[in-house]
Amino acid sequence: MVIYFMLDGLAVSELEDPARPLSREGVVQIQLSAKAVQRLGLAFDVIICSPKRRSHQTAALVAEAIRYPYSDILESDTVLPKAEPQELMQKLSQMIGDKILVVGHLPNLSRLVSHLFESEKEMVRFENGGMVCVELGKEGNILRSLLTAEQMQKLGRS
């Protein structure tokens, strides 16, 4: 199984909107990241996101770019900021598919990647719209790629 992790885009402040949707800058940021995903030729069997609005918006923009059915995006509390990594891994193990995109939040994504490498320390510094790819294997997990938000945006613009 190969899991791609993406941190949702920049959101408006809680004072501006308690639901914290993507800001205008966040929408542009994720549109560029989504274009990068498309240009890289990535496809996913499953896209899963948290129920928070900005996470779902991020997942939807990526889905649109790669023609993944919007109605097939799964929401799960296991991707919420304070969820335990084991909860998401248990959910993912029940899914059918080899390539999965997880769109979520901090600190959960960072803790999850560290968990996959059996580390108590932060292994990856996530950025809004950046992407990390981990291949799960019987003999150990492999970090396949890490693209910063800046790299994703450059790919999306080219």
GROMACS .gro file of C-alpha atoms in nm:
model
  158
    1MET     CA    1   0.000   0.000   0.000
    2VAL     CA    2   0.121   0.350  -0.086
    3ILE     CA    3  -0.017   0.638   0.118
    4TYR     CA    4   0.007   1.000   0.013
    5PHE     CA    5  -0.041   1.256   0.289
    6MET     CA    6  -0.140   1.617   0.221
    7LEU     CA    7  -0.191   1.893   0.472
    8ASP     CA    8  -0.500   2.097   0.395
    9GLY     CA    9  -0.464   2.450   0.257
   10LEU     CA   10  -0.451   2.778   0.444
   11ALA     CA   11  -0.781   2.852   0.615
   12VAL     CA   12  -0.954   3.169   0.728
   13SER     CA   13  -0.930   3.256   1.095
   14GLU     CA   14  -1.181   3.119   1.341
   15LEU     CA   15  -1.294   3.477   1.410
   16GLU     CA   16  -1.373   3.529   1.042
   17ASP     CA   17  -1.561   3.199   1.009
   18PRO     CA   18  -1.583   2.935   1.285
   19ALA     CA   19  -1.602   2.658   1.019
   20ARG     CA   20  -1.254   2.770   0.897
   21PRO     CA   21  -1.292   2.704   0.523
   22LEU     CA   22  -0.999   2.756   0.289
   23SER     CA   23  -0.899   3.117   0.246
   24ARG     CA   24  -0.868   3.263  -0.105
   25GLU     CA   25  -0.495   3.207  -0.078
   26GLY     CA   26  -0.559   2.852   0.041
   27VAL     CA   27  -0.783   2.777  -0.257
   28VAL     CA   28  -0.517   2.901  -0.502
   29GLN     CA   29  -0.250   2.710  -0.311
   30ILE     CA   30  -0.442   2.383  -0.329
   31GLN     CA   31  -0.546   2.436  -0.691
   32LEU     CA   32  -0.175   2.455  -0.776
   33SER     CA   33  -0.096   2.149  -0.564
   34ALA     CA   34  -0.384   1.963  -0.729
   35LYS     CA   35  -0.248   2.057  -1.072
   36ALA     CA   36   0.091   1.922  -0.960
   37VAL     CA   37  -0.073   1.594  -0.855
   38GLN     CA   38  -0.233   1.572  -1.198
   39ARG     CA   39   0.093   1.655  -1.379
   40LEU     CA   40   0.274   1.390  -1.179
   41GLY     CA   41   0.022   1.139  -1.313
   42LEU     CA   42  -0.093   1.036  -0.967
   43ALA     CA   43  -0.419   0.850  -0.923
   44PHE     CA   44  -0.578   0.726  -0.604
   45ASP     CA   45  -0.800   0.431  -0.525
   46VAL     CA   46  -0.923   0.608  -0.212
   47ILE     CA   47  -0.927   0.970  -0.098
   48ILE     CA   48  -0.998   1.016   0.271
   49CYS     CA   49  -1.017   1.343   0.462
   50SER     CA   50  -1.130   1.478   0.795
   51PRO     CA   51  -1.483   1.614   0.830
   52LYS     CA   52  -1.345   1.966   0.875
   53ARG     CA   53  -1.447   2.193   0.590
   54ARG     CA   54  -1.095   2.296   0.481
   55SER     CA   55  -0.986   1.933   0.463
   56HIS     CA   56  -1.285   1.834   0.251
   57GLN     CA   57  -1.233   2.136   0.024
   58THR     CA   58  -0.869   2.036  -0.023
   59ALA     CA   59  -0.963   1.677  -0.104
   60ALA     CA   60  -1.232   1.798  -0.346
   61LEU     CA   61  -0.989   2.023  -0.536
   62VAL     CA   62  -0.743   1.736  -0.577
   63ALA     CA   63  -1.024   1.500  -0.678
   64GLU     CA   64  -1.143   1.748  -0.941
   65ALA     CA   65  -0.794   1.782  -1.089
   66ILE     CA   66  -0.749   1.406  -1.130
   67ARG     CA   67  -1.112   1.327  -1.214
   68TYR     CA   68  -1.172   1.126  -0.901
   69PRO     CA   69  -1.545   1.108  -0.821
   70TYR     CA   70  -1.625   1.378  -0.568
   71SER     CA   71  -1.899   1.159  -0.419
   72ASP     CA   72  -1.640   0.889  -0.340
   73ILE     CA   73  -1.435   1.109  -0.105
   74LEU     CA   74  -1.452   0.952   0.241
   75GLU     CA   75  -1.467   1.158   0.558
   76SER     CA   76  -1.337   1.014   0.882
   77ASP     CA   77  -1.282   1.135   1.235
   78THR     CA   78  -0.959   0.932   1.229
   79VAL     CA   79  -0.801   1.218   1.029
   80LEU     CA   80  -0.895   1.492   1.279
   81PRO     CA   81  -0.608   1.687   1.441
   82LYS     CA   82  -0.604   1.499   1.770
   83ALA     CA   83  -0.689   1.150   1.644
   84GLU     CA   84  -0.453   0.868   1.729
   85PRO     CA   85  -0.240   0.738   1.439
   86GLN     CA   86  -0.341   0.378   1.514
   87GLU     CA   87  -0.707   0.465   1.448
   88LEU     CA   88  -0.638   0.583   1.093
   89MET     CA   89  -0.403   0.292   1.021
   90GLN     CA   90  -0.672   0.048   1.133
   91LYS     CA   91  -0.926   0.218   0.905
   92LEU     CA   92  -0.683   0.219   0.610
   93SER     CA   93  -0.607  -0.151   0.657
   94GLN     CA   94  -0.976  -0.224   0.594
   95MET     CA   95  -0.985  -0.034   0.265
   96ILE     CA   96  -0.954  -0.178  -0.079
   97GLY     CA   97  -0.688  -0.005  -0.282
   98ASP     CA   98  -0.316   0.028  -0.323
   99LYS     CA   99  -0.290   0.408  -0.349
  100ILE     CA  100  -0.455   0.623  -0.087
  101LEU     CA  101  -0.458   1.000  -0.039
  102VAL     CA  102  -0.507   1.120   0.317
  103VAL     CA  103  -0.591   1.489   0.355
  104GLY     CA  104  -0.573   1.611   0.710
  105HIS     CA  105  -0.433   1.837   0.976
  106LEU     CA  106  -0.152   1.886   1.220
  107PRO     CA  107  -0.048   1.742   1.451
  108ASN     CA  108  -0.217   1.420   1.332
  109LEU     CA  109  -0.037   1.388   0.995
  110SER     CA  110   0.304   1.449   1.148
  111ARG     CA  111   0.236   1.201   1.428
  112LEU     CA  112   0.109   0.945   1.177
  113VAL     CA  113   0.421   0.955   0.960
  114SER     CA  114   0.640   0.932   1.270
  115HIS     CA  115   0.430   0.634   1.385
  116LEU     CA  116   0.488   0.461   1.048
  117PHE     CA  117   0.861   0.483   1.110
  118GLU     CA  118   0.830   0.386   1.477
  119SER     CA  119   0.970   0.718   1.589
  120GLU     CA  120   0.867   0.933   1.882
  121LYS     CA  121   1.025   1.235   1.710
  122GLU     CA  122   0.871   1.438   1.432
  123MET     CA  123   0.997   1.286   1.105
  124VAL     CA  124   0.844   1.527   0.854
  125ARG     CA  125   0.754   1.894   0.867
  126PHE     CA  126   0.425   1.930   0.680
  127GLU     CA  127   0.335   2.244   0.486
  128ASN     CA  128  -0.006   2.349   0.356
  129GLY     CA  129  -0.046   2.181   0.017
  130GLY     CA  130   0.275   1.979   0.043
  131MET     CA  131   0.273   1.604  -0.008
  132VAL     CA  132   0.449   1.310   0.154
  133CYS     CA  133   0.443   0.957   0.011
  134VAL     CA  134   0.508   0.648   0.223
  135GLU     CA  135   0.511   0.291   0.096
  136LEU     CA  136   0.407   0.036   0.356
  137GLY     CA  137   0.596  -0.290   0.337
  138LYS     CA  138   0.626  -0.616   0.527
  139GLU     CA  139   0.996  -0.554   0.585
  140GLY     CA  140   0.953  -0.191   0.680
  141ASN     CA  141   0.808   0.131   0.551
  142ILE     CA  142   0.982   0.351   0.295
  143LEU     CA  143   0.961   0.726   0.252
  144ARG     CA  144   0.916   0.745  -0.126
  145SER     CA  145   0.889   1.119  -0.169
  146LEU     CA  146   0.837   1.452  -0.003
  147LEU     CA  147   0.732   1.758  -0.198
  148THR     CA  148   0.715   2.090  -0.017
  149ALA     CA  149   0.429   2.331  -0.074
  150GLU     CA  150   0.666   2.549  -0.277
  151GLN     CA  151   0.768   2.257  -0.498
  152MET     CA  152   0.404   2.157  -0.550
  153GLN     CA  153   0.313   2.513  -0.646
  154LYS     CA  154   0.602   2.536  -0.893
  155LEU     CA  155   0.493   2.209  -1.050
  156GLY     CA  156   0.136   2.335  -1.065
  157ARG     CA  157   0.240   2.654  -1.243
  158SER     CA  158   0.471   2.499  -1.500
   0.00000   0.00000   0.00000
